[in-house]
PDB file of C-alpha atoms (C1' of nucleotides) in Angstrom:
ATOM      1  CA  MET M 765       0.369   0.147  -0.212  1.00 36.00           C
ATOM      2  CA  ALA M 766       1.272   3.242  -1.034  1.00 36.00           C
ATOM      3  CA  SER M 767       1.765   5.937   1.647  1.00 35.00           C
ATOM      4  CA  LYS M 768      -0.782   8.197   0.106  1.00 35.00           C
ATOM      5  CA  ASP M 769      -3.214   5.825   0.438  1.00 40.00           C
ATOM      6  CA  ILE M 770      -2.994   6.056   4.124  1.00 42.00           C
ATOM      7  CA  ASN M 771      -5.999   8.299   4.341  1.00 41.00           C
ATOM      8  CA  GLN M 772      -8.072   6.554   1.886  1.00 43.00           C
ATOM      9  CA  TYR M 773      -7.657   3.406   4.026  1.00 46.00           C
ATOM     10  CA  ALA M 774      -8.414   4.908   7.296  1.00 44.00           C
ATOM     11  CA  SER M 775     -11.555   6.328   5.796  1.00 42.00           C
ATOM     12  CA  ALA M 776     -12.422   3.282   4.517  1.00 44.00           C
ATOM     13  CA  THR M 777     -12.000   1.243   7.334  1.00 45.00           C
ATOM     14  CA  LYS M 778     -14.036   3.448   9.741  1.00 43.00           C
ATOM     15  CA  ALA M 779     -11.334   2.383  12.228  1.00 51.00           C
ATOM     16  CA  ILE M 780      -9.761   5.963  12.633  1.00 62.00           C
ATOM     17  CA  ASN M 781     -12.075   8.576  14.482  1.00 71.00           C
ATOM     18  CA  ARG M 782     -13.362  11.136  12.397  1.00 73.00           C
ATOM     19  CA  GLY M 783     -15.510  14.175  13.143  1.00 78.00           C
ATOM     20  CA  ALA M 784     -14.997  16.984  15.687  1.00 81.00           C
ATOM     21  CA  TRP M 785     -12.101  16.442  18.105  1.00 85.00           C
ATOM     22  CA  THR M 786     -12.697  16.064  21.968  1.00 85.00           C
ATOM     23  CA  PRO M 787     -10.747  18.318  24.402  1.00 86.00           C
ATOM     24  CA  GLU M 788      -9.185  14.999  25.778  1.00 84.00           C
ATOM     25  CA  GLU M 789      -7.566  14.308  22.057  1.00 83.00           C
ATOM     26  CA  ASP M 790      -6.540  18.029  22.203  1.00 85.00           C
ATOM     27  CA  ARG M 791      -4.515  17.668  25.079  1.00 84.00           C
ATOM     28  CA  ARG M 792      -2.978  14.934  24.130  1.00 81.00           C
ATOM     29  CA  LEU M 793      -1.727  16.350  20.814  1.00 81.00           C
ATOM     30  CA  ALA M 794      -0.840  19.597  21.982  1.00 82.00           C
ATOM     31  CA  GLU M 795       1.612  17.891  24.762  1.00 79.00           C
ATOM     32  CA  CYS M 796       3.057  15.438  21.502  1.00 76.00           C
ATOM     33  CA  ILE M 797       3.553  18.353  19.827  1.00 78.00           C
ATOM     34  CA  GLU M 798       5.259  20.316  22.853  1.00 77.00           C
ATOM     35  CA  VAL M 799       7.730  17.446  22.778  1.00 71.00           C
ATOM     36  CA  HIS M 800       8.255  16.631  19.136  1.00 69.00           C
ATOM     37  CA  GLY M 801       7.513  19.843  17.305  1.00 74.00           C
ATOM     38  CA  ALA M 802       4.866  20.501  14.626  1.00 74.00           C
ATOM     39  CA  LYS M 803       6.195  18.175  11.844  1.00 68.00           C
ATOM     40  CA  ARG M 804       6.352  14.378  10.559  1.00 69.00           C
ATOM     41  CA  TRP M 805       2.562  13.885  11.378  1.00 72.00           C
ATOM     42  CA  ASN M 806       2.306  10.660  10.768  1.00 67.00           C
ATOM     43  CA  THR M 807       4.935  10.040  13.681  1.00 68.00           C
ATOM     44  CA  ILE M 808       3.205  12.471  15.897  1.00 69.00           C
ATOM     45  CA  ALA M 809      -0.086  10.806  15.705  1.00 69.00           C
ATOM     46  CA  ILE M 810       1.448   7.235  16.454  1.00 66.00           C
ATOM     47  CA  LYS M 811       3.467   9.322  19.690  1.00 65.00           C
ATOM     48  CA  SER M 812       0.104  10.886  20.917  1.00 65.00           C
ATOM     49  CA  GLY M 813      -1.682   7.473  20.802  1.00 61.00           C
ATOM     50  CA  ALA M 814      -3.571   8.739  17.721  1.00 60.00           C
ATOM     51  CA  LEU M 815      -2.479   6.024  15.886  1.00 57.00           C
ATOM     52  CA  HIS M 816      -0.897   2.812  16.739  1.00 53.00           C
ATOM     53  CA  PHE M 817       2.793   2.014  15.733  1.00 50.00           C
ATOM     54  CA  GLN M 818       1.331  -1.280  14.076  1.00 49.00           C
ATOM     55  CA  ASP M 819      -1.396   0.577  12.351  1.00 52.00           C
ATOM     56  CA  TYR M 820       1.249   3.257  11.127  1.00 50.00           C
ATOM     57  CA  TYR M 821       3.171   0.241  10.013  1.00 48.00           C
ATOM     58  CA  PHE M 822       0.556  -1.539   8.320  1.00 49.00           C
ATOM     59  CA  LEU M 823      -0.740   1.691   6.327  1.00 47.00           C
ATOM     60  CA  GLU M 824       2.355   3.471   5.721  1.00 43.00           C
ATOM     61  CA  VAL M 825       4.730   0.533   4.889  1.00 41.00           C
ATOM     62  CA  GLY M 826       2.003  -1.210   3.127  1.00 42.00           C
ATOM     63  CA  LYS M 827       3.251  -4.774   4.777  1.00 39.00           C
ATOM     64  CA  GLN M 828      -0.511  -5.997   4.928  1.00 39.00           C
ATOM     65  CA  ASN M 829       0.956  -9.864   5.524  1.00 36.00           C
ATOM     66  CA  GLU M 830       2.451  -8.562   8.559  1.00 36.00           C
ATOM     67  CA  VAL M 831      -1.240  -7.850  10.138  1.00 35.00           C
ATOM     68  CA  THR M 832      -4.356  -9.299   9.456  1.00 31.00           C
ATOM     69  CA  TYR M 833      -7.375  -6.777   8.577  1.00 32.00           C
ATOM     70  CA  ASP M 834      -8.771  -8.159  12.075  1.00 30.00           C
ATOM     71  CA  GLN M 835      -5.808  -7.821  14.257  1.00 32.00           C
ATOM     72  CA  TYR M 836      -5.416  -4.390  12.520  1.00 34.00           C
ATOM     73  CA  THR M 837      -8.905  -3.451  13.369  1.00 31.00           C
ATOM     74  CA  GLY M 838      -8.696  -4.693  16.635  1.00 30.00           C
ATOM     75  CA  PHE M 839      -5.542  -2.321  16.942  1.00 32.00           C
ATOM     76  CA  ILE M 840      -6.818   0.670  16.073  1.00 33.00           C
ATOM     77  CA  VAL M 841     -10.255   0.317  18.031  1.00 32.00           C
ATOM     78  CA  SER M 842      -8.411  -0.196  21.114  1.00 30.00           C
ATOM     79  CA  ALA M 843      -5.464   2.658  20.580  1.00 37.00           C
ATOM     80  CA  GLY M 844      -7.283   5.330  22.240  1.00 45.00           C
ATOM     81  CA  LEU M 845      -7.995   8.516  19.921  1.00 59.00           C
ATOM     82  CA  ASN M 846      -7.139   6.890  16.605  1.00 67.00           C
ATOM     83  CA  ARG M 847      -6.369  10.222  14.246  1.00 76.00           C
ATOM     84  CA  CYS M 848      -4.004  10.141  11.231  1.00 74.00           C
ATOM     85  CA  GLY M 849      -1.436  12.551  10.931  1.00 74.00           C
ATOM     86  CA  LYS M 850      -3.159  14.683   8.335  1.00 79.00           C
ATOM     87  CA  SER M 851      -5.968  15.151  10.844  1.00 83.00           C
ATOM     88  CA  CYS M 852      -3.935  16.318  13.195  1.00 82.00           C
ATOM     89  CA  ARG M 853      -1.950  18.762  11.650  1.00 84.00           C
ATOM     90  CA  LEU M 854      -5.044  20.303  10.510  1.00 87.00           C
ATOM     91  CA  ARG M 855      -6.351  20.386  14.214  1.00 87.00           C
ATOM     92  CA  TRP M 856      -3.174  22.155  15.419  1.00 86.00           C
ATOM     93  CA  LEU M 857      -2.943  24.471  12.493  1.00 86.00           C
ATOM     94  CA  ASN M 858      -6.684  25.498  12.820  1.00 87.00           C
ATOM     95  CA  TYR M 859      -7.357  25.483  16.129  1.00 88.00           C
ATOM     96  CA  LEU M 860      -4.355  24.493  18.949  1.00 86.00           C
ATOM     97  CA  ARG M 861      -1.559  26.343  17.413  1.00 84.00           C
ATOM     98  CA  PRO M 862      -0.468  29.237  19.432  1.00 81.00           C
ATOM     99  CA  ASN M 863      -1.534  32.841  18.988  1.00 80.00           C
ATOM    100  CA  ILE M 864      -4.677  31.859  16.975  1.00 85.00           C
ATOM    101  CA  LYS M 865      -7.432  34.837  17.100  1.00 83.00           C
ATOM    102  CA  ARG M 866     -10.854  33.420  17.218  1.00 78.00           C
ATOM    103  CA  GLY M 867     -14.155  35.520  17.190  1.00 79.00           C
ATOM    104  CA  ASN M 868     -15.352  38.173  15.177  1.00 83.00           C
ATOM    105  CA  ILE M 869     -13.526  39.487  11.866  1.00 85.00           C
ATOM    106  CA  SER M 870     -13.469  43.012  12.466  1.00 87.00           C
ATOM    107  CA  ASP M 871     -14.282  45.486  10.029  1.00 85.00           C
ATOM    108  CA  GLU M 872     -10.746  46.605   9.633  1.00 87.00           C
ATOM    109  CA  GLU M 873     -10.152  42.690   8.755  1.00 89.00           C
ATOM    110  CA  GLU M 874     -12.947  42.346   6.691  1.00 88.00           C
ATOM    111  CA  ASP M 875     -11.824  45.448   4.514  1.00 87.00           C
ATOM    112  CA  LEU M 876      -8.458  43.900   4.302  1.00 89.00           C
ATOM    113  CA  ILE M 877      -9.825  40.652   3.386  1.00 90.00           C
ATOM    114  CA  LEU M 878     -11.895  42.059   0.355  1.00 87.00           C
ATOM    115  CA  ARG M 879      -8.893  44.129  -0.859  1.00 88.00           C
ATOM    116  CA  LEU M 880      -6.433  40.930  -0.687  1.00 88.00           C
ATOM    117  CA  HIS M 881      -9.180  38.825  -2.464  1.00 88.00           C
ATOM    118  CA  LYS M 882      -9.336  41.145  -5.264  1.00 85.00           C
ATOM    119  CA  LEU M 883      -5.734  41.193  -5.625  1.00 86.00           C
ATOM    120  CA  LEU M 884      -5.049  37.526  -4.992  1.00 87.00           C
ATOM    121  CA  GLY M 885      -8.042  35.397  -5.887  1.00 87.00           C
ATOM    122  CA  ASN M 886      -8.734  32.302  -3.809  1.00 88.00           C
ATOM    123  CA  ARG M 887      -5.518  32.089  -2.519  1.00 90.00           C
ATOM    124  CA  TRP M 888      -6.490  31.713   1.036  1.00 91.00           C
ATOM    125  CA  SER M 889      -3.262  30.890   2.748  1.00 89.00           C
ATOM    126  CA  LEU M 890      -1.592  34.000   1.524  1.00 89.00           C
ATOM    127  CA  ILE M 891      -4.403  36.237   2.233  1.00 90.00           C
ATOM    128  CA  ALA M 892      -4.567  34.522   6.090  1.00 89.00           C
ATOM    129  CA  GLY M 893      -0.623  35.085   6.205  1.00 86.00           C
ATOM    130  CA  ARG M 894      -1.547  38.848   6.253  1.00 86.00           C
ATOM    131  CA  LEU M 895      -4.099  38.484   8.879  1.00 87.00           C
ATOM    132  CA  PRO M 896      -2.096  37.903  12.257  1.00 85.00           C
ATOM    133  CA  GLY M 897      -3.858  34.835  14.049  1.00 87.00           C
ATOM    134  CA  ARG M 898      -6.567  33.969  11.335  1.00 90.00           C
ATOM    135  CA  THR M 899      -6.562  30.857   9.506  1.00 90.00           C
ATOM    136  CA  ASP M 900      -6.547  30.247   5.717  1.00 90.00           C
ATOM    137  CA  ASN M 901      -9.993  28.188   6.712  1.00 90.00           C
ATOM    138  CA  GLU M 902     -11.292  30.855   8.861  1.00 90.00           C
ATOM    139  CA  ILE M 903     -10.608  33.280   5.918  1.00 91.00           C
ATOM    140  CA  LYS M 904     -12.146  30.734   3.331  1.00 90.00           C
ATOM    141  CA  ASN M 905     -15.280  30.101   5.352  1.00 89.00           C
ATOM    142  CA  TYR M 906     -15.920  33.844   6.039  1.00 90.00           C
ATOM    143  CA  TRP M 907     -15.229  34.680   2.371  1.00 89.00           C
ATOM    144  CA  ASN M 908     -18.027  31.928   1.275  1.00 87.00           C
ATOM    145  CA  SER M 909     -20.378  32.436   4.185  1.00 84.00           C
ATOM    146  CA  HIS M 910     -20.076  36.760   4.344  1.00 80.00           C
ATOM    147  CA  LEU M 911     -18.040  38.183   1.949  1.00 75.00           C
ATOM    148  CA  GLY M 912     -18.315  36.540  -1.404  1.00 65.00           C
ATOM    149  CA  LYS M 913     -22.163  36.913  -1.273  1.00 63.00           C
ATOM    150  CA  LYS M 914     -22.116  40.327  -0.179  1.00 63.00           C
ATOM    151  CA  ARG M 915     -19.698  41.258  -2.823  1.00 61.00           C
ATOM    152  CA  ASN M 916     -21.479  39.320  -5.501  1.00 57.00           C
ATOM    153  CA  GLN M 917     -24.869  41.102  -4.856  1.00 57.00           C
ATOM    154  CA  LYS M 918     -23.007  44.662  -5.156  1.00 58.00           C
ATOM    155  CA  GLU M 919     -21.140  44.217  -8.403  1.00 51.00           C
ATOM    156  CA  LYS M 920     -20.680  41.699 -11.351  1.00 49.00           C
ATOM    157  CA  ILE M 921     -17.105  40.618 -10.329  1.00 44.00           C
ATOM    158  CA  PRO M 922     -14.410  40.131 -13.107  1.00 47.00           C
ATOM    159  CA  GLN M 923     -12.078  37.143 -11.964  1.00 43.00           C
ATOM    160  CA  PRO M 924      -9.001  38.129 -10.112  1.00 47.00           C
ATOM    161  CA  VAL M 925      -6.017  38.182 -12.160  1.00 45.00           C
ATOM    162  CA  ILE M 926      -4.157  35.930 -10.270  1.00 43.00           C
ATOM    163  CA  ALA M 927      -6.717  33.495 -10.134  1.00 39.00           C
ATOM    164  CA  GLN M 928      -7.019  33.116 -13.518  1.00 39.00           C
ATOM    165  CA  GLU M 929      -5.272  30.233 -15.677  1.00 36.00           C
ATOM    166  CA  THR M 930      -3.873  32.470 -17.813  1.00 37.00           C
ATOM    167  CA  ILE M 931      -2.898  35.968 -16.980  1.00 37.00           C
ATOM    168  CA  PRO M 932      -3.716  38.576 -19.534  1.00 40.00           C
ATOM    169  CA  GLU M 933      -0.948  40.165 -21.724  1.00 37.00           C
ATOM    170  CA  LYS M 934       0.315  43.142 -20.383  1.00 38.00           C
ATOM    171  CA  THR M 935      -1.211  45.705 -22.190  1.00 42.00           C
ATOM    172  CA  SER M 936      -0.682  48.497 -19.832  1.00 50.00           C
ATOM    173  CA  ASP M 937       1.941  49.960 -17.273  1.00 50.00           C
ATOM    174  CA  VAL M 938      -0.457  49.783 -14.576  1.00 49.00           C
ATOM    175  CA  THR M 939      -1.176  46.190 -15.677  1.00 51.00           C
ATOM    176  CA  HIS M 940       2.667  45.582 -15.096  1.00 55.00           C
ATOM    177  CA  MET M 941       2.655  47.416 -11.831  1.00 54.00           C
ATOM    178  CA  LYS M 942      -0.084  45.294 -10.108  1.00 55.00           C
ATOM    179  CA  GLU M 943       1.548  42.053 -11.723  1.00 55.00           C
ATOM    180  CA  GLN M 944       4.683  43.569  -9.757  1.00 58.00           C
ATOM    181  CA  VAL M 945       3.160  44.106  -6.618  1.00 57.00           C
ATOM    182  CA  VAL M 946       1.840  40.564  -6.371  1.00 58.00           C
ATOM    183  CA  LYS M 947       5.153  39.301  -7.212  1.00 58.00           C
ATOM    184  CA  ASP M 948       6.392  41.693  -4.557  1.00 58.00           C
ATOM    185  CA  PHE M 949       4.049  39.920  -2.044  1.00 58.00           C
ATOM    186  CA  GLU M 950       4.708  36.907  -2.647  1.00 57.00           C
ATOM    187  CA  ASN M 951       8.127  37.210  -1.983  1.00 56.00           C
ATOM    188  CA  SER M 952       7.714  39.606   0.963  1.00 55.00           C
ATOM    189  CA  GLU M 953       9.282  38.701   4.223  1.00 45.00           C
ATOM    190  CA  LEU M 954       5.980  40.535   5.907  1.00 45.00           C
ATOM    191  CA  ASN M 955       4.468  37.179   5.551  1.00 45.00           C
ATOM    192  CA  PHE M 956       3.174  36.531   8.995  1.00 43.00           C
ATOM    193  CA  ASP M 957       4.835  34.130  11.026  1.00 41.00           C
ATOM    194  CA  PHE M 958       2.777  32.553  13.971  1.00 38.00           C
ATOM    195  CA  SER M 959       5.787  31.286  15.495  1.00 37.00           C
ATOM    196  CA  THR M 960       7.054  34.706  17.454  1.00 38.00           C
ATOM    197  CA  GLU M 961       5.337  37.197  19.277  1.00 35.00           C
ATOM    198  CA  GLU M 962       7.039  40.114  17.726  1.00 37.00           C
ATOM    199  CA  SER M 963       5.691  38.946  14.270  1.00 37.00           C
ATOM    200  CA  TYR M 964       2.333  40.512  15.366  1.00 36.00           C
ATOM    201  CA  GLY M 965       0.878  43.823  13.648  1.00 39.00           C
ATOM    202  CA  LEU M 966       0.036  44.704  10.212  1.00 43.00           C
ATOM    203  CA  ASN M 967       2.614  46.074   7.914  1.00 45.00           C
ATOM    204  CA  LEU M 968       0.520  47.696   5.085  1.00 46.00           C
ATOM    205  CA  ASP M 969       2.965  49.237   2.807  1.00 52.00           C
ATOM    206  CA  TRP M 970       2.444  46.429   0.166  1.00 53.00           C
ATOM    207  CA  ALA M 971      -1.301  46.906   0.116  1.00 51.00           C
ATOM    208  CA  ASP M 972      -1.128  50.724   0.175  1.00 51.00           C
ATOM    209  CA  LYS M 973       0.912  50.436  -2.605  1.00 57.00           C
ATOM    210  CA  PHE M 974      -1.825  48.228  -4.425  1.00 55.00           C
ATOM    211  CA  LEU M 975      -4.588  50.558  -3.200  1.00 50.00           C
ATOM    212  CA  GLN M 976      -2.912  53.277  -5.254  1.00 50.00           C
ATOM    213  CA  LEU M 977      -3.614  51.976  -8.385  1.00 50.00           C
ATOM    214  CA  ASP M 978      -6.573  52.338  -9.838  1.00 41.00           C
ATOM    215  CA  ASP M 979      -9.413  49.529  -9.446  1.00 49.00           C
ATOM    216  CA  ASN M 980     -10.619  50.045 -12.686  1.00 43.00           C
ATOM    217  CA  SER M 981      -7.720  49.250 -14.347  1.00 45.00           C
ATOM    218  CA  TRP M 982      -8.026  45.590 -13.394  1.00 42.00           C
ATOM    219  CA  LEU M 983     -10.735  45.220 -16.119  1.00 38.00           C
ATOM    220  CA  THR M 984     -10.382  44.813 -19.496  1.00 40.00           C
ATOM    221  CA  GLU M 985     -11.909  47.402 -21.947  1.00 44.00           C
ATOM    222  CA  GLU M 986     -14.682  45.233 -22.573  1.00 40.00           C
ATOM    223  CA  GLU M 987     -15.261  44.981 -19.017  1.00 37.00           C
ATOM    224  CA  LYS M 988     -15.008  48.627 -18.433  1.00 38.00           C
ATOM    225  CA  SER M 989     -17.924  49.167 -20.813  1.00 33.00           C
TER     226      SER M 989
ATOM    227  C1'  DA L1306     -43.975  24.778  19.614  1.00 62.84           C
ATOM    228  C1'  DA L1307     -42.791  22.385  15.247  1.00 62.84           C
ATOM    229  C1'  DC L1308     -40.534  22.311  11.295  1.00 62.84           C
ATOM    230  C1'  DG L1309     -37.821  23.519   6.871  1.00 62.84           C
ATOM    231  C1'  DA L1310     -34.505  26.302   4.871  1.00 62.84           C
ATOM    232  C1'  DA L1311     -30.644  28.797   5.289  1.00 62.84           C
ATOM    233  C1'  DG L1312     -26.405  30.009   7.347  1.00 62.84           C
ATOM    234  C1'  DT L1313     -21.917  28.868   9.545  1.00 62.84           C
ATOM    235  C1'  DC L1314     -17.930  26.525  10.248  1.00 62.84           C
ATOM    236  C1'  DA L1315     -14.981  22.541  11.730  1.00 62.84           C
ATOM    237  C1'  DA L1316     -13.022  18.781   9.242  1.00 62.84           C
ATOM    238  C1'  DC L1317     -12.227  15.781   5.421  1.00 62.84           C
ATOM    239  C1'  DC L1318     -10.740  14.987   0.445  1.00 62.84           C
ATOM    240  C1'  DG L1319      -7.938  15.061  -3.308  1.00 62.84           C
ATOM    241  C1'  DC L1320      -4.129  16.724  -5.426  1.00 62.84           C
ATOM    242  C1'  DT L1321       0.174  19.221  -5.768  1.00 62.84           C
ATOM    243  C1'  DA L1322       4.517  21.031  -4.383  1.00 62.84           C
ATOM    244  C1'  DA L1323       8.437  20.717  -1.547  1.00 62.84           C
ATOM    245  C1'  DT L1324      11.680  18.006   0.782  1.00 62.84           C
ATOM    246  C1'  DT L1325      14.381  14.002   1.953  1.00 62.84           C
ATOM    247  C1'  DT L1326      16.303   9.663   1.448  1.00 62.84           C
TER     248       DT L1326
ATOM    249  C1'  DG V 120      18.352  12.448 -10.456  1.00 62.84           C
ATOM    250  C1'  DA V 121      14.693   9.177  -9.132  1.00 62.84           C
ATOM    251  C1'  DA V 122      11.868   7.648  -5.755  1.00 62.84           C
ATOM    252  C1'  DA V 123       9.601   8.128  -1.411  1.00 62.84           C
ATOM    253  C1'  DT V 124       7.959  10.707   1.779  1.00 62.84           C
ATOM    254  C1'  DT V 125       5.722  14.946   4.003  1.00 62.84           C
ATOM    255  C1'  DA V 126       3.829  19.603   3.965  1.00 62.84           C
ATOM    256  C1'  DG V 127       0.497  22.218   2.452  1.00 62.84           C
ATOM    257  C1'  DC V 128      -3.506  24.453  -0.441  1.00 62.84           C
ATOM    258  C1'  DG V 129      -8.133  25.010  -1.874  1.00 62.84           C
ATOM    259  C1'  DG V 130     -12.450  22.917  -2.729  1.00 62.84           C
ATOM    260  C1'  DT V 131     -16.045  20.298  -0.799  1.00 62.84           C
ATOM    261  C1'  DT V 132     -18.920  18.148   3.067  1.00 62.84           C
ATOM    262  C1'  DG V 133     -21.891  17.420   6.828  1.00 62.84           C
ATOM    263  C1'  DA V 134     -23.263  18.114  11.212  1.00 62.84           C
ATOM    264  C1'  DC V 135     -25.054  21.662  13.867  1.00 62.84           C
ATOM    265  C1'  DT V 136     -27.126  26.320  14.445  1.00 62.84           C
ATOM    266  C1'  DT V 137     -30.130  30.158  13.802  1.00 62.84           C
ATOM    267  C1'  DC V 138     -33.796  32.193  11.343  1.00 62.84           C
ATOM    268  C1'  DG V 139     -38.546  32.592   9.166  1.00 62.84           C
ATOM    269  C1'  DT V 140     -43.020  30.981   8.827  1.00 62.84           C
TER     270       DT V 140
END
DNA sequence: AACGAAGTCAACCGCTAATTT
DNA sequence: GAAATTAGCGGTTGACTTCGT
């Protein structure tokens, strides 16, 4: 069994826990990450008791003959948390990680999301990187349930430049400038690093630069008319 | 009060990119 | 350089909550 099948197999067997995490699962996961760091998620799944070593061996290494299916399910049901590494990673990133900001999105944040989405399209992790304490999942959910709808009611929206498969020809200086802003954005050291307290705070120079450009210049001549 | 519709959001899925062996 | 492994992304799902009738 190839390693990429680990989650498919886990889903199919129903032997691994799914759905909402319990406080006990959170605690065990947090403890394990504290010791081993937030990486090698399948290892963490084992060490936290979320996945038994033999289950990992079976799933990851693919030596099915080493363990029968009944032995496998027996192990995994009795193993405790029974979460796969992927689930552990997601839980950590979206909920348990330090400095996560929970609660309502402020007007300032909403405005920033709108502007960033206009610039970047559905590149949620990049957008979230500019909103300290917010996760890509949260931004995406907020967009889908609040902003996208609100925005679509107001106007007929052209596709964001970056989200398109093919970027239009550079037909004007403004277009070129905006593409450069996007490049700067992606290469910028301003991307938020959740690991340090110091990294809090919004440096919006790049956004100011972007916003100085004429909004209408995103549109093709056809779209403007 | 009951019930269906709509909204919300945590979690899952499939895939690709990046990194390691 | 190739293969294997790991990390990360964006779209989607489904359970739960809120709203409207």
